[in-house]
Every structure is written in structure tokens, then in C-alpha cells.
PDB file of C-alpha atoms and ligand atoms in Angstrom:
ATOM      1  CA  MET A   1      -2.530   7.992   9.202  1.00  0.00           C
ATOM      2  CA  THR A   2      -5.354   6.305   6.705  1.00  0.00           C
ATOM      3  CA  THR A   3      -4.940   4.204   4.050  1.00  0.00           C
ATOM      4  CA  GLY A   4      -8.059   4.158   1.405  1.00  0.00           C
ATOM      5  CA  ILE A   5      -8.675   0.891  -0.435  1.00  0.00           C
ATOM      6  CA  PHE A   6     -11.171   2.434  -3.949  1.00  0.00           C
ATOM      7  CA  TYR A   7     -13.265  -0.355  -5.015  1.00  0.00           C
ATOM      8  CA  SER A   8     -16.287  -0.191  -7.044  1.00  0.00           C
ATOM      9  CA  HIS A   9     -19.344  -2.386  -6.662  1.00  0.00           C
ATOM     10  CA  ILE A  10     -19.853  -2.169 -10.801  1.00  0.00           C
ATOM     11  CA  PHE A  11     -16.937  -4.670 -11.851  1.00  0.00           C
ATOM     12  CA  LYS A  12     -19.380  -7.264  -9.203  1.00  0.00           C
ATOM     13  CA  THR A  13     -20.540  -7.457 -12.357  1.00  0.00           C
ATOM     14  CA  SER A  14     -19.364  -5.909 -15.117  1.00  0.00           C
ATOM     15  CA  PRO A  15     -15.573  -7.397 -15.830  1.00  0.00           C
ATOM     16  CA  GLY A  16     -12.581  -5.781 -17.111  1.00  0.00           C
ATOM     17  CA  PRO A  17     -11.931  -6.120 -20.825  1.00  0.00           C
ATOM     18  CA  VAL A  18      -8.261  -8.354 -21.040  1.00  0.00           C
ATOM     19  CA  VAL A  19      -8.503  -8.809 -17.556  1.00  0.00           C
ATOM     20  CA  GLY A  20     -11.657 -10.144 -16.716  1.00  0.00           C
ATOM     21  CA  PRO A  21     -13.821 -10.898 -13.377  1.00  0.00           C
ATOM     22  CA  LYS A  22      -9.956 -10.443 -11.335  1.00  0.00           C
ATOM     23  CA  PHE A  23     -12.258  -8.402  -8.886  1.00  0.00           C
ATOM     24  CA  ILE A  24     -15.372 -10.013  -8.612  1.00  0.00           C
ATOM     25  CA  ASN A  25     -14.763 -11.313  -4.718  1.00  0.00           C
ATOM     26  CA  PHE A  26     -13.855  -7.903  -3.444  1.00  0.00           C
ATOM     27  CA  PRO A  27     -13.504  -6.078  -1.965  1.00  0.00           C
ATOM     28  CA  GLU A  28     -14.938  -8.614   0.766  1.00  0.00           C
ATOM     29  CA  VAL A  29     -11.550 -11.047  -0.017  1.00  0.00           C
ATOM     30  CA  LEU A  30      -9.916  -7.869   1.895  1.00  0.00           C
ATOM     31  CA  GLY A  31     -11.141  -9.766   4.865  1.00  0.00           C
ATOM     32  CA  ASP A  32      -9.259  -8.828   7.998  1.00  0.00           C
ATOM     33  CA  VAL A  33      -7.740  -4.993   7.040  1.00  0.00           C
ATOM     34  CA  LEU A  34     -11.487  -3.288   6.355  1.00  0.00           C
ATOM     35  CA  LYS A  35     -11.129  -3.902   9.920  1.00  0.00           C
ATOM     36  CA  LEU A  36      -7.828  -1.969  10.832  1.00  0.00           C
ATOM     37  CA  PRO A  37      -8.483   1.370  12.626  1.00  0.00           C
ATOM     38  CA  ASN A  38      -6.439   3.252   9.499  1.00  0.00           C
ATOM     39  CA  VAL A  39      -8.279   2.054   6.906  1.00  0.00           C
ATOM     40  CA  LYS A  40     -10.763   3.588   4.724  1.00  0.00           C
ATOM     41  CA  LEU A  41     -13.336   1.323   2.558  1.00  0.00           C
ATOM     42  CA  PHE A  42     -14.039   4.076  -0.715  1.00  0.00           C
ATOM     43  CA  GLU A  43     -16.771   3.859  -4.013  1.00  0.00           C
ATOM     44  CA  HIS A  44     -15.549   5.304  -6.471  1.00  0.00           C
ATOM     45  CA  GLU A  45     -17.401   8.077  -8.483  1.00  0.00           C
ATOM     46  CA  PRO A  46     -17.500   8.905 -11.568  1.00  0.00           C
ATOM     47  CA  VAL A  47     -15.040  11.718 -13.958  1.00  0.00           C
ATOM     48  CA  SER A  48     -16.096  14.607 -15.208  1.00  0.00           C
ATOM     49  CA  GLU A  49     -16.176  14.781 -18.326  1.00  0.00           C
ATOM     50  CA  ASP A  50     -15.045  18.744 -19.019  1.00  0.00           C
ATOM     51  CA  LEU A  51     -12.114  16.982 -17.178  1.00  0.00           C
ATOM     52  CA  LEU A  52     -11.224  14.125 -19.675  1.00  0.00           C
ATOM     53  CA  LEU A  53     -11.757  16.697 -22.940  1.00  0.00           C
ATOM     54  CA  LYS A  54      -8.590  18.132 -21.420  1.00  0.00           C
ATOM     55  CA  PHE A  55      -6.657  14.847 -21.955  1.00  0.00           C
ATOM     56  CA  HIS A  56      -9.257  12.743 -25.185  1.00  0.00           C
ATOM     57  CA  THR A  57     -10.391  13.599 -27.818  1.00  0.00           C
ATOM     58  CA  GLU A  58     -14.867  13.847 -28.059  1.00  0.00           C
ATOM     59  CA  GLN A  59     -14.775  10.951 -29.706  1.00  0.00           C
ATOM     60  CA  MET A  60     -12.224   8.100 -27.413  1.00  0.00           C
ATOM     61  CA  ILE A  61     -15.053   9.126 -24.649  1.00  0.00           C
ATOM     62  CA  GLU A  62     -18.255   9.484 -26.282  1.00  0.00           C
ATOM     63  CA  SER A  63     -17.463   5.992 -28.091  1.00  0.00           C
ATOM     64  CA  LEU A  64     -16.622   4.820 -24.864  1.00  0.00           C
ATOM     65  CA  LYS A  65     -20.054   5.195 -24.094  1.00  0.00           C
ATOM     66  CA  ASN A  66     -21.569   2.590 -25.788  1.00  0.00           C
ATOM     67  CA  ARG A  67     -19.134   0.143 -24.771  1.00  0.00           C
ATOM     68  CA  PRO A  68     -19.816  -2.722 -21.142  1.00  0.00           C
ATOM     69  CA  TYR A  69     -17.498  -1.564 -20.278  1.00  0.00           C
ATOM     70  CA  GLY A  70     -17.904   2.112 -20.694  1.00  0.00           C
ATOM     71  CA  LYS A  71     -19.067   2.433 -17.275  1.00  0.00           C
ATOM     72  CA  ASN A  72     -15.705   1.026 -15.478  1.00  0.00           C
ATOM     73  CA  ALA A  73     -13.314   3.911 -17.312  1.00  0.00           C
ATOM     74  CA  PHE A  74     -15.694   6.778 -16.196  1.00  0.00           C
ATOM     75  CA  TYR A  75     -16.017   5.425 -12.331  1.00  0.00           C
ATOM     76  CA  SER A  76     -11.872   4.437 -12.375  1.00  0.00           C
ATOM     77  CA  VAL A  77     -10.827   7.872 -13.308  1.00  0.00           C
ATOM     78  CA  GLY A  78     -13.073   9.212 -11.121  1.00  0.00           C
ATOM     79  CA  ALA A  79     -11.475   7.339  -8.187  1.00  0.00           C
ATOM     80  CA  CYS A  80      -8.061   8.352  -9.293  1.00  0.00           C
ATOM     81  CA  VAL A  81      -8.323  11.866  -9.085  1.00  0.00           C
ATOM     82  CA  THR A  82     -10.630  11.471  -5.408  1.00  0.00           C
ATOM     83  CA  ALA A  83      -8.082   9.363  -4.281  1.00  0.00           C
ATOM     84  CA  SER A  84      -4.766  11.632  -4.727  1.00  0.00           C
ATOM     85  CA  LYS A  85      -6.177  14.348  -4.225  1.00  0.00           C
ATOM     86  CA  LYS A  86      -7.495  12.422  -0.714  1.00  0.00           C
ATOM     87  CA  ILE A  87      -3.341  11.591  -0.060  1.00  0.00           C
ATOM     88  CA  ILE A  88      -2.514  15.157  -0.931  1.00  0.00           C
ATOM     89  CA  SER A  89      -4.788  16.744   1.370  1.00  0.00           C
ATOM     90  CA  GLY A  90      -3.520  14.863   4.083  1.00  0.00           C
ATOM     91  CA  GLU A  91      -6.281  13.354   4.384  1.00  0.00           C
ATOM     92  CA  LEU A  92      -5.443   9.411   3.538  1.00  0.00           C
ATOM     93  CA  LYS A  93      -1.614   8.853   4.153  1.00  0.00           C
ATOM     94  CA  ASN A  94      -1.604   7.024   1.003  1.00  0.00           C
ATOM     95  CA  GLY A  95      -3.913   4.384  -0.910  1.00  0.00           C
ATOM     96  CA  LEU A  96      -5.107   1.074  -4.118  1.00  0.00           C
ATOM     97  CA  LEU A  97      -6.859   1.293  -6.112  1.00  0.00           C
ATOM     98  CA  PHE A  98      -9.419  -1.024  -7.839  1.00  0.00           C
ATOM     99  CA  ASN A  99      -8.892   0.332 -11.464  1.00  0.00           C
ATOM    100  CA  SER A 100     -10.932  -1.305 -15.349  1.00  0.00           C
ATOM    101  CA  ALA A 101     -10.407  -0.161 -17.708  1.00  0.00           C
ATOM    102  CA  SER A 102      -8.076   2.933 -17.199  1.00  0.00           C
ATOM    103  CA  GLY A 103      -5.019   3.182 -17.450  1.00  0.00           C
ATOM    104  CA  HIS A 104      -1.302   3.441 -19.583  1.00  0.00           C
ATOM    105  CA  HIS A 105      -1.906   2.248 -22.960  1.00  0.00           C
ATOM    106  CA  ALA A 106      -4.655   5.348 -22.717  1.00  0.00           C
ATOM    107  CA  GLY A 107      -2.945   8.189 -25.603  1.00  0.00           C
ATOM    108  CA  PRO A 108      -3.990  11.438 -26.379  1.00  0.00           C
ATOM    109  CA  LYS A 109      -6.334   9.760 -28.918  1.00  0.00           C
ATOM    110  CA  GLN A 110      -6.107   6.348 -28.989  1.00  0.00           C
ATOM    111  CA  ALA A 111      -5.859   3.929 -26.649  1.00  0.00           C
ATOM    112  CA  TRP A 112      -5.888   0.030 -26.977  1.00  0.00           C
ATOM    113  CA  GLY A 113      -5.225  -3.141 -24.596  1.00  0.00           C
ATOM    114  CA  GLY A 114      -7.838  -3.136 -21.582  1.00  0.00           C
ATOM    115  CA  THR A 115      -7.558   0.390 -20.982  1.00  0.00           C
ATOM    116  CA  TYR A 116      -9.529   3.353 -22.776  1.00  0.00           C
ATOM    117  CA  LEU A 117      -8.953   6.217 -20.217  1.00  0.00           C
ATOM    118  CA  ASN A 118      -5.888   7.650 -19.008  1.00  0.00           C
ATOM    119  CA  CYS A 119      -5.894   7.188 -15.086  1.00  0.00           C
ATOM    120  CA  VAL A 120      -3.279   9.827 -13.929  1.00  0.00           C
ATOM    121  CA  ALA A 121      -2.420  12.344 -15.810  1.00  0.00           C
ATOM    122  CA  PRO A 122      -6.641  13.793 -15.164  1.00  0.00           C
ATOM    123  CA  ALA A 123      -4.572  13.065 -12.004  1.00  0.00           C
ATOM    124  CA  VAL A 124      -2.274  14.723 -12.110  1.00  0.00           C
ATOM    125  CA  TYR A 125      -3.811  17.334 -13.452  1.00  0.00           C
ATOM    126  CA  SER A 126      -6.337  17.821 -10.398  1.00  0.00           C
ATOM    127  CA  LEU A 127      -3.519  17.892  -8.067  1.00  0.00           C
ATOM    128  CA  ARG A 128      -1.840  21.254  -9.699  1.00  0.00           C
ATOM    129  CA  GLU A 129      -4.787  22.912 -10.362  1.00  0.00           C
ATOM    130  CA  THR A 130      -5.949  22.661  -6.908  1.00  0.00           C
ATOM    131  CA  PHE A 131      -2.835  21.981  -4.393  1.00  0.00           C
ATOM    132  CA  ASN A 132       0.283  23.820  -4.738  1.00  0.00           C
ATOM    133  CA  VAL A 133       2.732  20.705  -5.914  1.00  0.00           C
ATOM    134  CA  ASN A 134       4.269  20.703  -9.207  1.00  0.00           C
ATOM    135  CA  ASN A 135       6.445  18.072  -9.265  1.00  0.00           C
ATOM    136  CA  LEU A 136       5.415  14.295  -9.472  1.00  0.00           C
ATOM    137  CA  SER A 137       5.983  10.714  -9.925  1.00  0.00           C
ATOM    138  CA  LEU A 138       5.274   8.073 -12.108  1.00  0.00           C
ATOM    139  CA  LEU A 139       6.392   4.466 -11.949  1.00  0.00           C
ATOM    140  CA  ASP A 140       4.270   1.541 -14.155  1.00  0.00           C
ATOM    141  CA  THR A 141       5.755  -1.541 -13.199  1.00  0.00           C
ATOM    142  CA  ASP A 142       2.687  -3.463 -15.539  1.00  0.00           C
ATOM    143  CA  CYS A 143       4.255  -6.476 -18.024  1.00  0.00           C
ATOM    144  CA  HIS A 144       3.794  -3.345 -20.258  1.00  0.00           C
ATOM    145  CA  HIS A 145       5.012  -0.453 -22.139  1.00  0.00           C
ATOM    146  CA  GLY A 146       2.317   2.439 -20.710  1.00  0.00           C
ATOM    147  CA  ASP A 147       2.882   4.224 -24.409  1.00  0.00           C
ATOM    148  CA  GLY A 148      -0.675   6.489 -23.369  1.00  0.00           C
ATOM    149  CA  ASP A 149       1.061   6.893 -20.279  1.00  0.00           C
ATOM    150  CA  ARG A 150       3.966   8.295 -22.132  1.00  0.00           C
ATOM    151  CA  GLU A 151       2.686  10.262 -24.511  1.00  0.00           C
ATOM    152  CA  MET A 152       0.565  12.263 -22.354  1.00  0.00           C
ATOM    153  CA  PHE A 153       4.015  12.846 -20.371  1.00  0.00           C
ATOM    154  CA  LYS A 154       6.600  12.883 -22.260  1.00  0.00           C
ATOM    155  CA  HIS A 155       6.962  16.941 -22.768  1.00  0.00           C
ATOM    156  CA  ASP A 156       6.325  17.378 -18.520  1.00  0.00           C
ATOM    157  CA  SER A 157       8.959  17.870 -16.730  1.00  0.00           C
ATOM    158  CA  SER A 158       7.172  17.412 -13.610  1.00  0.00           C
ATOM    159  CA  LEU A 159       6.772  14.196 -13.916  1.00  0.00           C
ATOM    160  CA  LEU A 160       8.722  12.049 -13.240  1.00  0.00           C
ATOM    161  CA  HIS A 161       7.739   8.560 -15.756  1.00  0.00           C
ATOM    162  CA  VAL A 162       9.643   4.898 -14.887  1.00  0.00           C
ATOM    163  CA  CYS A 163       8.599   1.920 -16.887  1.00  0.00           C
ATOM    164  CA  PHE A 164       9.670  -1.123 -16.368  1.00  0.00           C
ATOM    165  CA  CYS A 165       8.687  -2.530 -19.912  1.00  0.00           C
ATOM    166  CA  ASP A 166      11.154  -4.405 -22.605  1.00  0.00           C
ATOM    167  CA  SER A 167      12.858  -1.578 -23.998  1.00  0.00           C
ATOM    168  CA  SER A 168      15.451   0.607 -22.536  1.00  0.00           C
ATOM    169  CA  TYR A 169      15.577   4.634 -23.030  1.00  0.00           C
ATOM    170  CA  ALA A 170      15.682   7.505 -20.115  1.00  0.00           C
ATOM    171  CA  ASP A 171      16.192  11.079 -21.042  1.00  0.00           C
ATOM    172  CA  GLU A 172      15.938  13.419 -17.332  1.00  0.00           C
ATOM    173  CA  THR A 173      11.935  12.686 -16.383  1.00  0.00           C
ATOM    174  CA  ASN A 174      11.230   9.633 -18.879  1.00  0.00           C
ATOM    175  CA  VAL A 175      12.569   6.181 -18.780  1.00  0.00           C
ATOM    176  CA  CYS A 176      11.961   3.024 -19.496  1.00  0.00           C
ATOM    177  CA  VAL A 177      14.053  -0.135 -18.012  1.00  0.00           C
ATOM    178  CA  GLY A 178      14.059  -2.995 -20.438  1.00  0.00           C
ATOM    179  CA  VAL A 179      13.439  -6.179 -17.619  1.00  0.00           C
ATOM    180  CA  GLY A 180      13.271  -9.013 -21.157  1.00  0.00           C
ATOM    181  CA  TRP A 181      11.228 -11.869 -21.063  1.00  0.00           C
ATOM    182  CA  ARG A 182      12.310 -12.863 -18.661  1.00  0.00           C
ATOM    183  CA  SER A 183      13.879 -11.734 -15.140  1.00  0.00           C
ATOM    184  CA  ASN A 184      12.880 -12.876 -11.612  1.00  0.00           C
ATOM    185  CA  ASN A 185      11.916 -11.451  -7.980  1.00  0.00           C
ATOM    186  CA  ASN A 186      15.130 -10.792  -6.834  1.00  0.00           C
ATOM    187  CA  ASP A 187      16.507  -9.124 -10.176  1.00  0.00           C
ATOM    188  CA  TYR A 188      13.227  -6.891 -11.247  1.00  0.00           C
ATOM    189  CA  LEU A 189      13.695  -5.505  -7.735  1.00  0.00           C
ATOM    190  CA  ASP A 190      17.193  -4.690  -8.344  1.00  0.00           C
ATOM    191  CA  LEU A 191      16.869  -3.000 -10.920  1.00  0.00           C
ATOM    192  CA  VAL A 192      13.642  -1.300  -8.743  1.00  0.00           C
ATOM    193  CA  ARG A 193      16.781  -0.012  -6.495  1.00  0.00           C
ATOM    194  CA  LYS A 194      18.903   1.087  -9.052  1.00  0.00           C
ATOM    195  CA  GLU A 195      16.704   2.596 -11.316  1.00  0.00           C
ATOM    196  CA  PHE A 196      13.071   3.859  -9.711  1.00  0.00           C
ATOM    197  CA  ILE A 197      14.157   4.599  -5.957  1.00  0.00           C
ATOM    198  CA  PRO A 198      17.948   7.193  -6.737  1.00  0.00           C
ATOM    199  CA  ARG A 199      15.875   8.383  -9.593  1.00  0.00           C
ATOM    200  CA  ALA A 200      13.043   9.015  -6.945  1.00  0.00           C
ATOM    201  CA  LYS A 201      15.286  10.575  -3.923  1.00  0.00           C
ATOM    202  CA  LYS A 202      17.131  13.091  -6.646  1.00  0.00           C
ATOM    203  CA  PHE A 203      13.641  14.883  -8.344  1.00  0.00           C
ATOM    204  CA  MET A 204      11.832  15.107  -4.559  1.00  0.00           C
ATOM    205  CA  PRO A 205       8.040  14.167  -6.208  1.00  0.00           C
ATOM    206  CA  ALA A 206       5.178  15.418  -3.892  1.00  0.00           C
ATOM    207  CA  MET A 207       3.793  11.524  -4.283  1.00  0.00           C
ATOM    208  CA  ILE A 208       4.101   8.076  -6.097  1.00  0.00           C
ATOM    209  CA  PHE A 209       1.848   6.531  -8.479  1.00  0.00           C
ATOM    210  CA  HIS A 210       2.591   3.099  -9.672  1.00  0.00           C
ATOM    211  CA  PHE A 211       0.283   1.495 -11.994  1.00  0.00           C
ATOM    212  CA  LEU A 212       0.375  -2.257 -10.488  1.00  0.00           C
ATOM    213  CA  GLY A 213       0.369  -5.096 -13.228  1.00  0.00           C
ATOM    214  CA  HIS A 214       0.690  -8.809 -11.660  1.00  0.00           C
ATOM    215  CA  ASP A 215       0.185  -9.845 -15.475  1.00  0.00           C
ATOM    216  CA  THR A 216       4.438 -10.527 -15.244  1.00  0.00           C
ATOM    217  CA  CYS A 217       3.636 -13.406 -12.669  1.00  0.00           C
ATOM    218  CA  GLU A 218       4.282 -17.126 -13.274  1.00  0.00           C
ATOM    219  CA  GLY A 219       0.772 -18.267 -15.490  1.00  0.00           C
ATOM    220  CA  ASP A 220      -0.574 -14.735 -15.954  1.00  0.00           C
ATOM    221  CA  TYR A 221      -0.209 -13.576 -19.562  1.00  0.00           C
ATOM    222  CA  GLY A 222       2.670 -11.552 -19.330  1.00  0.00           C
ATOM    223  CA  ASP A 223       5.169 -13.985 -16.975  1.00  0.00           C
ATOM    224  CA  ILE A 224       8.639 -13.048 -17.012  1.00  0.00           C
ATOM    225  CA  GLY A 225       8.765 -14.985 -14.068  1.00  0.00           C
ATOM    226  CA  LEU A 226       8.108 -13.774 -11.206  1.00  0.00           C
ATOM    227  CA  THR A 227       6.062 -14.841  -8.286  1.00  0.00           C
ATOM    228  CA  GLN A 228       3.181 -13.529  -6.545  1.00  0.00           C
ATOM    229  CA  ASP A 229       5.320 -13.187  -3.374  1.00  0.00           C
ATOM    230  CA  PHE A 230       7.426 -10.156  -5.942  1.00  0.00           C
ATOM    231  CA  PHE A 231       4.694  -8.494  -6.116  1.00  0.00           C
ATOM    232  CA  ILE A 232       4.364  -6.955  -1.668  1.00  0.00           C
ATOM    233  CA  GLU A 233       8.168  -6.749  -2.212  1.00  0.00           C
ATOM    234  CA  LEU A 234       7.701  -4.584  -4.203  1.00  0.00           C
ATOM    235  CA  VAL A 235       5.198  -2.558  -2.517  1.00  0.00           C
ATOM    236  CA  LYS A 236       7.554  -2.845   0.726  1.00  0.00           C
ATOM    237  CA  GLU A 237      10.710  -1.029  -0.988  1.00  0.00           C
ATOM    238  CA  VAL A 238       8.423   1.439  -2.878  1.00  0.00           C
ATOM    239  CA  LYS A 239       6.300   2.637   0.372  1.00  0.00           C
ATOM    240  CA  GLU A 240       9.614   2.618   1.814  1.00  0.00           C
ATOM    241  CA  CYS A 241      11.270   5.442  -0.916  1.00  0.00           C
ATOM    242  CA  ALA A 242       8.098   7.444  -0.587  1.00  0.00           C
ATOM    243  CA  GLU A 243       8.681   7.840   3.252  1.00  0.00           C
ATOM    244  CA  ASP A 244      11.928   9.720   2.877  1.00  0.00           C
ATOM    245  CA  VAL A 245      10.730  11.747   0.165  1.00  0.00           C
ATOM    246  CA  CYS A 246       7.582  12.383  -0.075  1.00  0.00           C
ATOM    247  CA  GLN A 247       5.773  11.958   3.767  1.00  0.00           C
ATOM    248  CA  GLY A 248       4.722   8.387   2.060  1.00  0.00           C
ATOM    249  CA  ARG A 249       1.990   9.638   0.120  1.00  0.00           C
ATOM    250  CA  TYR A 250       2.005   6.786  -2.486  1.00  0.00           C
ATOM    251  CA  LEU A 251      -1.088   5.503  -4.564  1.00  0.00           C
ATOM    252  CA  ILE A 252      -1.232   2.047  -5.665  1.00  0.00           C
ATOM    253  CA  ILE A 253      -3.694   1.856  -9.152  1.00  0.00           C
ATOM    254  CA  THR A 254      -4.383  -1.631 -10.166  1.00  0.00           C
ATOM    255  CA  GLY A 255      -2.831  -2.568 -13.523  1.00  0.00           C
ATOM    256  CA  GLY A 256      -3.315  -5.429 -15.970  1.00  0.00           C
ATOM    257  CA  GLY A 257      -2.810  -9.022 -15.277  1.00  0.00           C
ATOM    258  CA  SER A 258      -7.182 -11.702 -15.473  1.00  0.00           C
ATOM    259  CA  ARG A 259      -5.291 -14.264 -12.439  1.00  0.00           C
ATOM    260  CA  ARG A 260      -8.097 -14.465 -10.358  1.00  0.00           C
ATOM    261  CA  ASP A 261      -5.928 -15.696  -7.498  1.00  0.00           C
ATOM    262  CA  VAL A 262      -3.209 -14.247  -7.988  1.00  0.00           C
ATOM    263  CA  ALA A 263      -4.816 -11.515  -7.676  1.00  0.00           C
ATOM    264  CA  GLU A 264      -6.884 -11.976  -4.162  1.00  0.00           C
ATOM    265  CA  TYR A 265      -3.746 -13.736  -2.986  1.00  0.00           C
ATOM    266  CA  ILE A 266      -1.979  -9.895  -3.721  1.00  0.00           C
ATOM    267  CA  PHE A 267      -3.815  -7.206  -3.074  1.00  0.00           C
ATOM    268  CA  PRO A 268      -5.193  -7.844   0.654  1.00  0.00           C
ATOM    269  CA  ARG A 269      -1.066  -8.353   1.848  1.00  0.00           C
ATOM    270  CA  ILE A 270      -0.202  -5.184  -0.384  1.00  0.00           C
ATOM    271  CA  ALA A 271      -3.031  -3.407   1.669  1.00  0.00           C
ATOM    272  CA  ASN A 272      -1.727  -4.532   5.327  1.00  0.00           C
ATOM    273  CA  VAL A 273       1.902  -3.260   3.530  1.00  0.00           C
ATOM    274  CA  LEU A 274       0.127  -0.218   3.759  1.00  0.00           C
ATOM    275  CA  ALA A 275      -1.754  -0.027   6.300  1.00  0.00           C
ATOM    276  CA  SER A 276       1.581  -1.094   8.481  1.00  0.00           C
TER     277      SER A 276
HETATM  278 ZN1   ZN B 301      -0.354  -5.611 -18.684  1.00  0.00          ZN
HETATM  279 ZN1   ZN B 302       8.255   2.024 -20.557  1.00  0.00          ZN
END
């Protein structure tokens, strides 16, 4: 089964807001993983405006067109839709999506924090339209609360949203796990084992989306004390969970974090874990 890597060459010349030019040396720095027979590299394509208009105001979409990173967002959302369809259809087993300017702070009417279009909501909609799937899950391990995603999904009882952030909350399908502003690799992984994996096993989603920020890493702008190797261990845990609940269907979407060296350390290794 194939692992898809989704990258846009736009990122070489157009830095992302907040996260900066951290993907400038990709996809080359992925190195040997790209030569594996079960790894395939895809170039992003833009999302359709008709689809975006189901989730955002026309004003949000229009104003983004004039911003230097607007294209990053339109292409990243397009890649998220394509990647998730390829995973559900069985063309791919799992995927790693390099994302810029889209993500978890983009709600229906407002967006901030470097993410100006929602990426998972259009993908979830497209999956349900095209395939016979209902339950899906979104895990968010960026440092910050996924307020835009929560706005998009809070009334969607078929979407399990588990967000690791600085506050605690739980109803049936909307969960925030408070990790605090200081943690460590083991404590955080224990919380993932305790708060995400049992819920996913009960909910049985058809696929797991994972918004993975490395802003939580030591020295990055949301530093809570995690080391670079934490992110590889995290992906191993979630991948194993996906294999238990949804035949391994797992899509990682890159989130916050501006340290280029961290991105260049973790993502080749994460790609290797997905392909192994
Ligand atoms: Zn963040
Ligand atoms: Zn949260």
C-alpha cells in the first residue's frame, strides 16, 4: 500500500504566514524516502471556490486572493481534499500533506493565526459526498486550540474532534485535552493514549485526520518542552491506532511551528514511519 506525500513548489518562493519559509528545502530533504517503491509524491492543486463557499464567506475568500500567501492556502486545501479522497478510495494507505496558510484557526466567518482557510471541513464534506462514509476523526496536536475547526464541527456528531491545547472540555464528539504550557514527551504521549486512542476505538472513524504542529517543540514559538523525537513517536502511536480502527487510513496535515531545522528533522522520519 502506498504513502502519498503532498507538496507544492509554491512553498519554495512563498513563505507561510507565522510559520515562515520552513518548507523551502522540501521535498528534497525527504531524501531516500522518496525513492521507496511505496511512496508517491504529488503536487498540490487548488480547491474549487464552489466548495469553499460552503464553509467560508465570499468576503473571506476574495480578500485572501490579494494576499501574498493566498495561493498557499487555496492549494493546501485542494491537496487536503485530494489526499483524503485517495486514502478513502484505497489508492493510498496514508499521507503526509505539507500545508501552508490553511488550518485549524479558520472558522466560517473569521480566520487568524496563520491559517486563512479551513482545510479539513471541505475534505470531510467531499468524502461524504463521494463515498459511503460517515464517521471521521480529527486529532489536533498543534500547541493552540483549534477554534476554527471547533466552529466548523461542533454540531457534527459524525466528526470526533480531539484537540490537545491549554484547556479541558469534553462532550460526545468535541474534546479538548488540557496539556498545559509545560509538558514532556512521556506525559504528552500518555495523554494521547488515554484521551484520543480509546475514543477513536469507540467511535470507529473511517479515517483519521491529524493536524500536527511542531510549535510545541523546544525552542519553537509554542514551546511546551517536547523534543524533536516526540513527533516521530506520536505518529507511530496514531498510525497504530489507525491500523486498529480504520485499516490504517491516516492523513497528517502540517500545522504550526516555524523552526525550519525541526521541520527538516521530523518530516523525513515521519514519512518513513508512514511508509513502513
Ligand atoms: Zn499553533
Ligand atoms: Zn482545544
